[in-house]
PDB file of N, CA and C in Angstrom:
ATOM      1  N   MET A   1      30.889  -1.103 -12.115  1.00  0.00           N
ATOM      2  CA  MET A   1      30.628  -1.612 -10.794  1.00  0.00           C
ATOM      3  C   MET A   1      29.112  -1.798 -10.645  1.00  0.00           C
ATOM      4  N   PRO A   2      28.679  -2.998 -10.212  1.00  0.00           N
ATOM      5  CA  PRO A   2      27.238  -3.240 -10.081  1.00  0.00           C
ATOM      6  C   PRO A   2      26.643  -2.441  -8.927  1.00  0.00           C
ATOM      7  N   LEU A   3      25.435  -1.985  -9.151  1.00  0.00           N
ATOM      8  CA  LEU A   3      24.710  -1.229  -8.145  1.00  0.00           C
ATOM      9  C   LEU A   3      24.184  -2.185  -7.091  1.00  0.00           C
ATOM     10  N   SER A   4      24.312  -1.819  -5.833  1.00  0.00           N
ATOM     11  CA  SER A   4      23.771  -2.669  -4.770  1.00  0.00           C
ATOM     12  C   SER A   4      22.570  -1.964  -4.149  1.00  0.00           C
ATOM     13  N   TYR A   5      21.645  -2.766  -3.653  1.00  0.00           N
ATOM     14  CA  TYR A   5      20.406  -2.254  -3.091  1.00  0.00           C
ATOM     15  C   TYR A   5      20.295  -2.667  -1.634  1.00  0.00           C
ATOM     16  N   THR A   6      19.542  -1.899  -0.876  1.00  0.00           N
ATOM     17  CA  THR A   6      19.323  -2.258   0.517  1.00  0.00           C
ATOM     18  C   THR A   6      18.327  -3.411   0.581  1.00  0.00           C
ATOM     19  N   GLN A   7      18.260  -4.073   1.716  1.00  0.00           N
ATOM     20  CA  GLN A   7      17.281  -5.147   1.904  1.00  0.00           C
ATOM     21  C   GLN A   7      15.866  -4.601   1.760  1.00  0.00           C
ATOM     22  N   GLU A   8      15.658  -3.386   2.255  1.00  0.00           N
ATOM     23  CA  GLU A   8      14.330  -2.772   2.161  1.00  0.00           C
ATOM     24  C   GLU A   8      13.943  -2.523   0.709  1.00  0.00           C
ATOM     25  N   GLU A   9      14.897  -2.040  -0.097  1.00  0.00           N
ATOM     26  CA  GLU A   9      14.619  -1.793  -1.514  1.00  0.00           C
ATOM     27  C   GLU A   9      14.301  -3.096  -2.247  1.00  0.00           C
ATOM     28  N   GLU A  10      15.075  -4.129  -1.956  1.00  0.00           N
ATOM     29  CA  GLU A  10      14.839  -5.442  -2.575  1.00  0.00           C
ATOM     30  C   GLU A  10      13.468  -5.981  -2.183  1.00  0.00           C
ATOM     31  N   ALA A  11      13.122  -5.884  -0.894  1.00  0.00           N
ATOM     32  CA  ALA A  11      11.839  -6.394  -0.412  1.00  0.00           C
ATOM     33  C   ALA A  11      10.677  -5.610  -1.011  1.00  0.00           C
ATOM     34  N   LEU A  12      10.795  -4.295  -1.046  1.00  0.00           N
ATOM     35  CA  LEU A  12       9.740  -3.459  -1.610  1.00  0.00           C
ATOM     36  C   LEU A  12       9.528  -3.768  -3.090  1.00  0.00           C
ATOM     37  N   ALA A  13      10.609  -3.943  -3.837  1.00  0.00           N
ATOM     38  CA  ALA A  13      10.506  -4.260  -5.262  1.00  0.00           C
ATOM     39  C   ALA A  13       9.847  -5.618  -5.485  1.00  0.00           C
ATOM     40  N   ALA A  14      10.197  -6.604  -4.670  1.00  0.00           N
ATOM     41  CA  ALA A  14       9.605  -7.938  -4.807  1.00  0.00           C
ATOM     42  C   ALA A  14       8.105  -7.898  -4.526  1.00  0.00           C
ATOM     43  N   ILE A  15       7.721  -7.161  -3.508  1.00  0.00           N
ATOM     44  CA  ILE A  15       6.302  -7.047  -3.163  1.00  0.00           C
ATOM     45  C   ILE A  15       5.561  -6.276  -4.254  1.00  0.00           C
ATOM     46  N   ALA A  16       6.148  -5.175  -4.722  1.00  0.00           N
ATOM     47  CA  ALA A  16       5.513  -4.371  -5.774  1.00  0.00           C
ATOM     48  C   ALA A  16       5.323  -5.199  -7.043  1.00  0.00           C
ATOM     49  N   LYS A  17       6.307  -5.995  -7.391  1.00  0.00           N
ATOM     50  CA  LYS A  17       6.200  -6.845  -8.579  1.00  0.00           C
ATOM     51  C   LYS A  17       5.049  -7.836  -8.422  1.00  0.00           C
ATOM     52  N   ALA A  18       4.917  -8.418  -7.244  1.00  0.00           N
ATOM     53  CA  ALA A  18       3.837  -9.374  -6.997  1.00  0.00           C
ATOM     54  C   ALA A  18       2.470  -8.700  -7.043  1.00  0.00           C
ATOM     55  N   LEU A  19       2.399  -7.440  -6.681  1.00  0.00           N
ATOM     56  CA  LEU A  19       1.129  -6.706  -6.679  1.00  0.00           C
ATOM     57  C   LEU A  19       0.778  -6.120  -8.042  1.00  0.00           C
ATOM     58  N   ALA A  20       1.642  -6.294  -9.017  1.00  0.00           N
ATOM     59  CA  ALA A  20       1.508  -5.613 -10.301  1.00  0.00           C
ATOM     60  C   ALA A  20       0.527  -6.268 -11.275  1.00  0.00           C
ATOM     61  N   HIS A  21      -0.468  -6.970 -10.757  1.00  0.00           N
ATOM     62  CA  HIS A  21      -1.500  -7.533 -11.626  1.00  0.00           C
ATOM     63  C   HIS A  21      -2.830  -7.498 -10.881  1.00  0.00           C
ATOM     64  N   PRO A  22      -3.893  -7.038 -11.539  1.00  0.00           N
ATOM     65  CA  PRO A  22      -5.184  -6.905 -10.855  1.00  0.00           C
ATOM     66  C   PRO A  22      -5.733  -8.218 -10.291  1.00  0.00           C
ATOM     67  N   VAL A  23      -5.439  -9.342 -10.926  1.00  0.00           N
ATOM     68  CA  VAL A  23      -5.913 -10.631 -10.391  1.00  0.00           C
ATOM     69  C   VAL A  23      -5.252 -10.914  -9.051  1.00  0.00           C
ATOM     70  N   ARG A  24      -3.984 -10.574  -8.919  1.00  0.00           N
ATOM     71  CA  ARG A  24      -3.284 -10.809  -7.651  1.00  0.00           C
ATOM     72  C   ARG A  24      -3.840  -9.912  -6.554  1.00  0.00           C
ATOM     73  N   ILE A  25      -4.191  -8.691  -6.913  1.00  0.00           N
ATOM     74  CA  ILE A  25      -4.831  -7.792  -5.949  1.00  0.00           C
ATOM     75  C   ILE A  25      -6.153  -8.407  -5.494  1.00  0.00           C
ATOM     76  N   ARG A  26      -6.929  -8.913  -6.441  1.00  0.00           N
ATOM     77  CA  ARG A  26      -8.219  -9.541  -6.109  1.00  0.00           C
ATOM     78  C   ARG A  26      -8.009 -10.749  -5.198  1.00  0.00           C
ATOM     79  N   ILE A  27      -7.028 -11.584  -5.506  1.00  0.00           N
ATOM     80  CA  ILE A  27      -6.746 -12.756  -4.678  1.00  0.00           C
ATOM     81  C   ILE A  27      -6.402 -12.324  -3.262  1.00  0.00           C
ATOM     82  N   LEU A  28      -5.552 -11.326  -3.132  1.00  0.00           N
ATOM     83  CA  LEU A  28      -5.168 -10.859  -1.797  1.00  0.00           C
ATOM     84  C   LEU A  28      -6.362 -10.303  -1.029  1.00  0.00           C
ATOM     85  N   LYS A  29      -7.231  -9.564  -1.713  1.00  0.00           N
ATOM     86  CA  LYS A  29      -8.430  -9.044  -1.056  1.00  0.00           C
ATOM     87  C   LYS A  29      -9.317 -10.185  -0.564  1.00  0.00           C
ATOM     88  N   LEU A  30      -9.484 -11.205  -1.392  1.00  0.00           N
ATOM     89  CA  LEU A  30     -10.299 -12.354  -0.998  1.00  0.00           C
ATOM     90  C   LEU A  30      -9.685 -13.083   0.192  1.00  0.00           C
ATOM     91  N   LEU A  31      -8.375 -13.301   0.138  1.00  0.00           N
ATOM     92  CA  LEU A  31      -7.710 -14.005   1.231  1.00  0.00           C
ATOM     93  C   LEU A  31      -7.700 -13.183   2.516  1.00  0.00           C
ATOM     94  N   ALA A  32      -7.572 -11.875   2.387  1.00  0.00           N
ATOM     95  CA  ALA A  32      -7.537 -11.010   3.576  1.00  0.00           C
ATOM     96  C   ALA A  32      -8.857 -11.059   4.331  1.00  0.00           C
ATOM     97  N   GLY A  33      -9.933 -11.345   3.615  1.00  0.00           N
ATOM     98  CA  GLY A  33     -11.244 -11.397   4.240  1.00  0.00           C
ATOM     99  C   GLY A  33     -11.592 -12.749   4.833  1.00  0.00           C
ATOM    100  N   HIS A  34     -10.709 -13.731   4.705  1.00  0.00           N
ATOM    101  CA  HIS A  34     -10.965 -15.079   5.202  1.00  0.00           C
ATOM    102  C   HIS A  34      -9.747 -15.601   5.952  1.00  0.00           C
ATOM    103  N   ALA A  35      -9.977 -16.539   6.841  1.00  0.00           N
ATOM    104  CA  ALA A  35      -8.862 -17.166   7.550  1.00  0.00           C
ATOM    105  C   ALA A  35      -8.000 -17.951   6.568  1.00  0.00           C
ATOM    106  N   CYS A  36      -8.640 -18.609   5.609  1.00  0.00           N
ATOM    107  CA  CYS A  36      -7.926 -19.334   4.564  1.00  0.00           C
ATOM    108  C   CYS A  36      -8.879 -19.587   3.415  1.00  0.00           C
ATOM    109  N   CYS A  37      -8.333 -20.061   2.313  1.00  0.00           N
ATOM    110  CA  CYS A  37      -9.140 -20.326   1.139  1.00  0.00           C
ATOM    111  C   CYS A  37      -8.477 -21.452   0.355  1.00  0.00           C
ATOM    112  N   PHE A  38      -9.283 -22.360  -0.158  1.00  0.00           N
ATOM    113  CA  PHE A  38      -8.757 -23.421  -1.009  1.00  0.00           C
ATOM    114  C   PHE A  38      -8.719 -22.934  -2.449  1.00  0.00           C
ATOM    115  N   THR A  39      -7.762 -23.426  -3.207  1.00  0.00           N
ATOM    116  CA  THR A  39      -7.591 -23.006  -4.590  1.00  0.00           C
ATOM    117  C   THR A  39      -8.890 -23.129  -5.377  1.00  0.00           C
ATOM    118  N   GLY A  40      -9.609 -24.221  -5.215  1.00  0.00           N
ATOM    119  CA  GLY A  40     -10.863 -24.428  -5.929  1.00  0.00           C
ATOM    120  C   GLY A  40     -11.896 -23.362  -5.615  1.00  0.00           C
ATOM    121  N   GLU A  41     -11.890 -22.855  -4.386  1.00  0.00           N
ATOM    122  CA  GLU A  41     -12.817 -21.778  -4.028  1.00  0.00           C
ATOM    123  C   GLU A  41     -12.488 -20.505  -4.791  1.00  0.00           C
ATOM    124  N   LEU A  42     -11.216 -20.259  -5.009  1.00  0.00           N
ATOM    125  CA  LEU A  42     -10.810 -19.060  -5.741  1.00  0.00           C
ATOM    126  C   LEU A  42     -11.293 -19.101  -7.184  1.00  0.00           C
ATOM    127  N   THR A  43     -11.266 -20.285  -7.799  1.00  0.00           N
ATOM    128  CA  THR A  43     -11.731 -20.372  -9.185  1.00  0.00           C
ATOM    129  C   THR A  43     -13.235 -20.124  -9.269  1.00  0.00           C
ATOM    130  N   GLY A  44     -13.941 -20.372  -8.197  1.00  0.00           N
ATOM    131  CA  GLY A  44     -15.363 -20.053  -8.167  1.00  0.00           C
ATOM    132  C   GLY A  44     -15.625 -18.562  -7.998  1.00  0.00           C
ATOM    133  N   LEU A  45     -14.678 -17.856  -7.396  1.00  0.00           N
ATOM    134  CA  LEU A  45     -14.828 -16.420  -7.142  1.00  0.00           C
ATOM    135  C   LEU A  45     -14.187 -15.555  -8.226  1.00  0.00           C
ATOM    136  N   ILE A  46     -13.213 -16.115  -8.909  1.00  0.00           N
ATOM    137  CA  ILE A  46     -12.516 -15.400  -9.991  1.00  0.00           C
ATOM    138  C   ILE A  46     -12.691 -16.243 -11.255  1.00  0.00           C
ATOM    139  N   PRO A  47     -13.411 -15.738 -12.238  1.00  0.00           N
ATOM    140  CA  PRO A  47     -13.702 -16.542 -13.428  1.00  0.00           C
ATOM    141  C   PRO A  47     -12.497 -16.699 -14.350  1.00  0.00           C
ATOM    142  N   MET A  48     -11.569 -17.535 -13.909  1.00  0.00           N
ATOM    143  CA  MET A  48     -10.372 -17.815 -14.702  1.00  0.00           C
ATOM    144  C   MET A  48     -10.055 -19.297 -14.561  1.00  0.00           C
ATOM    145  N   ALA A  49      -9.238 -19.787 -15.457  1.00  0.00           N
ATOM    146  CA  ALA A  49      -8.819 -21.182 -15.401  1.00  0.00           C
ATOM    147  C   ALA A  49      -7.990 -21.436 -14.146  1.00  0.00           C
ATOM    148  N   GLN A  50      -8.109 -22.634 -13.634  1.00  0.00           N
ATOM    149  CA  GLN A  50      -7.345 -23.056 -12.455  1.00  0.00           C
ATOM    150  C   GLN A  50      -5.845 -22.827 -12.665  1.00  0.00           C
ATOM    151  N   SER A  51      -5.348 -23.134 -13.853  1.00  0.00           N
ATOM    152  CA  SER A  51      -3.917 -22.985 -14.120  1.00  0.00           C
ATOM    153  C   SER A  51      -3.483 -21.524 -14.057  1.00  0.00           C
ATOM    154  N   THR A  52      -4.332 -20.618 -14.514  1.00  0.00           N
ATOM    155  CA  THR A  52      -4.012 -19.186 -14.475  1.00  0.00           C
ATOM    156  C   THR A  52      -3.988 -18.694 -13.034  1.00  0.00           C
ATOM    157  N   ILE A  53      -4.970 -19.082 -12.259  1.00  0.00           N
ATOM    158  CA  ILE A  53      -4.994 -18.690 -10.846  1.00  0.00           C
ATOM    159  C   ILE A  53      -3.787 -19.262 -10.125  1.00  0.00           C
ATOM    160  N   SER A  54      -3.418 -20.489 -10.450  1.00  0.00           N
ATOM    161  CA  SER A  54      -2.242 -21.107  -9.822  1.00  0.00           C
ATOM    162  C   SER A  54      -0.972 -20.318 -10.118  1.00  0.00           C
ATOM    163  N   GLN A  55      -0.848 -19.787 -11.338  1.00  0.00           N
ATOM    164  CA  GLN A  55       0.324 -18.970 -11.690  1.00  0.00           C
ATOM    165  C   GLN A  55       0.365 -17.698 -10.840  1.00  0.00           C
ATOM    166  N   HIS A  56      -0.791 -17.091 -10.644  1.00  0.00           N
ATOM    167  CA  HIS A  56      -0.846 -15.881  -9.820  1.00  0.00           C
ATOM    168  C   HIS A  56      -0.561 -16.208  -8.354  1.00  0.00           C
ATOM    169  N   LEU A  57      -1.075 -17.317  -7.871  1.00  0.00           N
ATOM    170  CA  LEU A  57      -0.792 -17.743  -6.496  1.00  0.00           C
ATOM    171  C   LEU A  57       0.708 -17.994  -6.316  1.00  0.00           C
ATOM    172  N   LYS A  58       1.330 -18.575  -7.327  1.00  0.00           N
ATOM    173  CA  LYS A  58       2.770 -18.834  -7.265  1.00  0.00           C
ATOM    174  C   LYS A  58       3.548 -17.528  -7.117  1.00  0.00           C
ATOM    175  N   ALA A  59       3.173 -16.501  -7.882  1.00  0.00           N
ATOM    176  CA  ALA A  59       3.861 -15.205  -7.792  1.00  0.00           C
ATOM    177  C   ALA A  59       3.686 -14.587  -6.413  1.00  0.00           C
ATOM    178  N   LEU A  60       2.486 -14.695  -5.850  1.00  0.00           N
ATOM    179  CA  LEU A  60       2.237 -14.148  -4.509  1.00  0.00           C
ATOM    180  C   LEU A  60       2.999 -14.935  -3.449  1.00  0.00           C
ATOM    181  N   LYS A  61       3.094 -16.232  -3.654  1.00  0.00           N
ATOM    182  CA  LYS A  61       3.823 -17.068  -2.698  1.00  0.00           C
ATOM    183  C   LYS A  61       5.324 -16.795  -2.779  1.00  0.00           C
ATOM    184  N   GLU A  62       5.847 -16.606  -3.983  1.00  0.00           N
ATOM    185  CA  GLU A  62       7.279 -16.295  -4.139  1.00  0.00           C
ATOM    186  C   GLU A  62       7.630 -14.986  -3.452  1.00  0.00           C
ATOM    187  N   ALA A  63       6.700 -14.040  -3.447  1.00  0.00           N
ATOM    188  CA  ALA A  63       6.923 -12.760  -2.769  1.00  0.00           C
ATOM    189  C   ALA A  63       6.617 -12.871  -1.271  1.00  0.00           C
ATOM    190  N   GLU A  64       6.222 -14.065  -0.849  1.00  0.00           N
ATOM    191  CA  GLU A  64       5.925 -14.375   0.552  1.00  0.00           C
ATOM    192  C   GLU A  64       4.720 -13.614   1.099  1.00  0.00           C
ATOM    193  N   LEU A  65       3.854 -13.117   0.203  1.00  0.00           N
ATOM    194  CA  LEU A  65       2.654 -12.423   0.656  1.00  0.00           C
ATOM    195  C   LEU A  65       1.577 -13.399   1.103  1.00  0.00           C
ATOM    196  N   ILE A  66       1.640 -14.628   0.575  1.00  0.00           N
ATOM    197  CA  ILE A  66       0.718 -15.669   1.004  1.00  0.00           C
ATOM    198  C   ILE A  66       1.519 -16.913   1.363  1.00  0.00           C
ATOM    199  N   GLN A  67       0.872 -17.800   2.066  1.00  0.00           N
ATOM    200  CA  GLN A  67       1.485 -19.091   2.361  1.00  0.00           C
ATOM    201  C   GLN A  67       0.455 -20.164   2.082  1.00  0.00           C
ATOM    202  N   GLY A  68       0.928 -21.335   1.724  1.00  0.00           N
ATOM    203  CA  GLY A  68       0.041 -22.420   1.361  1.00  0.00           C
ATOM    204  C   GLY A  68       0.322 -23.661   2.169  1.00  0.00           C
ATOM    205  N   GLU A  69      -0.714 -24.472   2.289  1.00  0.00           N
ATOM    206  CA  GLU A  69      -0.615 -25.739   2.997  1.00  0.00           C
ATOM    207  C   GLU A  69      -1.318 -26.784   2.151  1.00  0.00           C
ATOM    208  N   ILE A  70      -0.623 -27.866   1.879  1.00  0.00           N
ATOM    209  CA  ILE A  70      -1.198 -28.911   1.045  1.00  0.00           C
ATOM    210  C   ILE A  70      -2.049 -29.828   1.912  1.00  0.00           C
ATOM    211  N   SER A  71      -3.323 -29.936   1.526  1.00  0.00           N
ATOM    212  CA  SER A  71      -4.269 -30.841   2.166  1.00  0.00           C
ATOM    213  C   SER A  71      -4.898 -31.658   1.044  1.00  0.00           C
ATOM    214  N   PRO A  72      -4.177 -32.709   0.581  1.00  0.00           N
ATOM    215  CA  PRO A  72      -4.620 -33.427  -0.615  1.00  0.00           C
ATOM    216  C   PRO A  72      -6.114 -33.711  -0.606  1.00  0.00           C
ATOM    217  N   PRO A  73      -6.768 -33.482  -1.733  1.00  0.00           N
ATOM    218  CA  PRO A  73      -6.219 -33.064  -3.037  1.00  0.00           C
ATOM    219  C   PRO A  73      -6.202 -31.550  -3.221  1.00  0.00           C
ATOM    220  N   LYS A  74      -6.386 -30.794  -2.155  1.00  0.00           N
ATOM    221  CA  LYS A  74      -6.476 -29.339  -2.267  1.00  0.00           C
ATOM    222  C   LYS A  74      -5.256 -28.657  -1.662  1.00  0.00           C
ATOM    223  N   VAL A  75      -5.101 -27.384  -2.038  1.00  0.00           N
ATOM    224  CA  VAL A  75      -4.083 -26.540  -1.419  1.00  0.00           C
ATOM    225  C   VAL A  75      -4.809 -25.365  -0.776  1.00  0.00           C
ATOM    226  N   LYS A  76      -4.501 -25.131   0.484  1.00  0.00           N
ATOM    227  CA  LYS A  76      -5.134 -24.065   1.252  1.00  0.00           C
ATOM    228  C   LYS A  76      -4.164 -22.894   1.338  1.00  0.00           C
ATOM    229  N   TYR A  77      -4.656 -21.688   1.049  1.00  0.00           N
ATOM    230  CA  TYR A  77      -3.829 -20.491   1.089  1.00  0.00           C
ATOM    231  C   TYR A  77      -4.361 -19.498   2.105  1.00  0.00           C
ATOM    232  N   CYS A  78      -3.447 -18.715   2.663  1.00  0.00           N
ATOM    233  CA  CYS A  78      -3.829 -17.623   3.547  1.00  0.00           C
ATOM    234  C   CYS A  78      -2.769 -16.522   3.443  1.00  0.00           C
ATOM    235  N   ILE A  79      -3.125 -15.360   3.958  1.00  0.00           N
ATOM    236  CA  ILE A  79      -2.189 -14.230   3.982  1.00  0.00           C
ATOM    237  C   ILE A  79      -1.053 -14.561   4.945  1.00  0.00           C
ATOM    238  N   ASN A  80       0.171 -14.248   4.544  1.00  0.00           N
ATOM    239  CA  ASN A  80       1.327 -14.354   5.439  1.00  0.00           C
ATOM    240  C   ASN A  80       1.360 -13.047   6.236  1.00  0.00           C
ATOM    241  N   ARG A  81       0.819 -13.077   7.438  1.00  0.00           N
ATOM    242  CA  ARG A  81       0.616 -11.854   8.226  1.00  0.00           C
ATOM    243  C   ARG A  81       1.925 -11.106   8.517  1.00  0.00           C
ATOM    244  N   GLU A  82       2.991 -11.839   8.742  1.00  0.00           N
ATOM    245  CA  GLU A  82       4.280 -11.190   9.024  1.00  0.00           C
ATOM    246  C   GLU A  82       4.754 -10.374   7.818  1.00  0.00           C
ATOM    247  N   ARG A  83       4.677 -10.978   6.640  1.00  0.00           N
ATOM    248  CA  ARG A  83       5.105 -10.279   5.422  1.00  0.00           C
ATOM    249  C   ARG A  83       4.129  -9.136   5.095  1.00  0.00           C
ATOM    250  N   TRP A  84       2.839  -9.356   5.374  1.00  0.00           N
ATOM    251  CA  TRP A  84       1.808  -8.336   5.145  1.00  0.00           C
ATOM    252  C   TRP A  84       2.148  -7.076   5.941  1.00  0.00           C
ATOM    253  N   GLU A  85       2.523  -7.263   7.206  1.00  0.00           N
ATOM    254  CA  GLU A  85       2.899  -6.125   8.057  1.00  0.00           C
ATOM    255  C   GLU A  85       4.159  -5.454   7.529  1.00  0.00           C
ATOM    256  N   GLN A  86       5.115  -6.260   7.089  1.00  0.00           N
ATOM    257  CA  GLN A  86       6.344  -5.699   6.522  1.00  0.00           C
ATOM    258  C   GLN A  86       6.019  -4.877   5.272  1.00  0.00           C
ATOM    259  N   ALA A  87       5.119  -5.384   4.425  1.00  0.00           N
ATOM    260  CA  ALA A  87       4.734  -4.656   3.212  1.00  0.00           C
ATOM    261  C   ALA A  87       4.107  -3.319   3.572  1.00  0.00           C
ATOM    262  N   LYS A  88       3.231  -3.303   4.577  1.00  0.00           N
ATOM    263  CA  LYS A  88       2.601  -2.048   4.993  1.00  0.00           C
ATOM    264  C   LYS A  88       3.653  -1.050   5.475  1.00  0.00           C
ATOM    265  N   GLU A  89       4.621  -1.522   6.238  1.00  0.00           N
ATOM    266  CA  GLU A  89       5.682  -0.637   6.736  1.00  0.00           C
ATOM    267  C   GLU A  89       6.541  -0.112   5.584  1.00  0.00           C
ATOM    268  N   LEU A  90       6.935  -1.008   4.669  1.00  0.00           N
ATOM    269  CA  LEU A  90       7.789  -0.608   3.556  1.00  0.00           C
ATOM    270  C   LEU A  90       7.095   0.397   2.643  1.00  0.00           C
ATOM    271  N   PHE A  91       5.844   0.124   2.285  1.00  0.00           N
ATOM    272  CA  PHE A  91       5.122   1.051   1.419  1.00  0.00           C
ATOM    273  C   PHE A  91       4.825   2.353   2.145  1.00  0.00           C
ATOM    274  N   GLY A  92       4.514   2.269   3.431  1.00  0.00           N
ATOM    275  CA  GLY A  92       4.265   3.483   4.210  1.00  0.00           C
ATOM    276  C   GLY A  92       5.489   4.384   4.223  1.00  0.00           C
ATOM    277  N   ALA A  93       6.653   3.795   4.480  1.00  0.00           N
ATOM    278  CA  ALA A  93       7.891   4.576   4.503  1.00  0.00           C
ATOM    279  C   ALA A  93       8.203   5.137   3.116  1.00  0.00           C
ATOM    280  N   PHE A  94       7.953   4.334   2.092  1.00  0.00           N
ATOM    281  CA  PHE A  94       8.225   4.779   0.727  1.00  0.00           C
ATOM    282  C   PHE A  94       7.347   5.970   0.348  1.00  0.00           C
ATOM    283  N   PHE A  95       6.052   5.898   0.636  1.00  0.00           N
ATOM    284  CA  PHE A  95       5.144   6.976   0.251  1.00  0.00           C
ATOM    285  C   PHE A  95       5.203   8.165   1.197  1.00  0.00           C
ATOM    286  N   ASP A  96       5.776   8.003   2.370  1.00  0.00           N
ATOM    287  CA  ASP A  96       5.955   9.132   3.279  1.00  0.00           C
ATOM    288  C   ASP A  96       7.205   9.938   2.946  1.00  0.00           C
ATOM    289  N   PHE A  97       8.086   9.393   2.110  1.00  0.00           N
ATOM    290  CA  PHE A  97       9.328  10.061   1.765  1.00  0.00           C
ATOM    291  C   PHE A  97       9.006  11.322   0.954  1.00  0.00           C
ATOM    292  N   GLU A  98       9.497  12.444   1.418  1.00  0.00           N
ATOM    293  CA  GLU A  98       9.216  13.729   0.768  1.00  0.00           C
ATOM    294  C   GLU A  98      10.338  14.179  -0.160  1.00  0.00           C
ATOM    295  N   GLY A  99      11.570  13.782   0.106  1.00  0.00           N
ATOM    296  CA  GLY A  99      12.694  14.270  -0.687  1.00  0.00           C
ATOM    297  C   GLY A  99      12.924  15.751  -0.421  1.00  0.00           C
ATOM    298  N   ASP A 100      13.751  16.376  -1.242  1.00  0.00           N
ATOM    299  CA  ASP A 100      14.052  17.798  -1.013  1.00  0.00           C
ATOM    300  C   ASP A 100      13.122  18.705  -1.801  1.00  0.00           C
ATOM    301  N   GLY A 101      12.296  18.141  -2.692  1.00  0.00           N
ATOM    302  CA  GLY A 101      11.325  18.940  -3.438  1.00  0.00           C
ATOM    303  C   GLY A 101      11.943  19.832  -4.486  1.00  0.00           C
ATOM    304  N   GLY A 102      13.231  19.705  -4.777  1.00  0.00           N
ATOM    305  CA  GLY A 102      13.897  20.632  -5.682  1.00  0.00           C
ATOM    306  C   GLY A 102      13.783  20.307  -7.155  1.00  0.00           C
ATOM    307  N   CYS A 103      13.397  19.129  -7.508  1.00  0.00           N
ATOM    308  CA  CYS A 103      13.443  18.721  -8.924  1.00  0.00           C
ATOM    309  C   CYS A 103      12.353  19.376  -9.775  1.00  0.00           C
ATOM    310  N   CYS A 104      11.120  19.139  -9.444  1.00  0.00           N
ATOM    311  CA  CYS A 104      10.026  19.581 -10.329  1.00  0.00           C
ATOM    312  C   CYS A 104       9.093  20.575  -9.659  1.00  0.00           C
ATOM    313  N   SER A 105       9.561  21.252  -8.643  1.00  0.00           N
ATOM    314  CA  SER A 105       8.652  22.174  -7.962  1.00  0.00           C
ATOM    315  C   SER A 105       8.766  23.584  -8.491  1.00  0.00           C
TER     316      SER A 105
END
């Protein structure tokens, strides 16, 4: 029988997976400090190829942590504030969980 997960578990795992690379953390920090940022600006701040940064942006967008708007020939990105708040709540609840303390204490 397949294991089923709660919506919270699925959401937390998706966000954690998106955060699992230091470049993505850097991108989020940069975006959090600005109202928005164009992809080309990110390549000036992170010394990586445009294609590599685009792959990381795609992972963050799939996890809904950022949102993008096409303004040809550029793409503008910003933090998805609603998902950002959800991530803070999910991680807060996860790290506040104490359990029964019986396993390794």
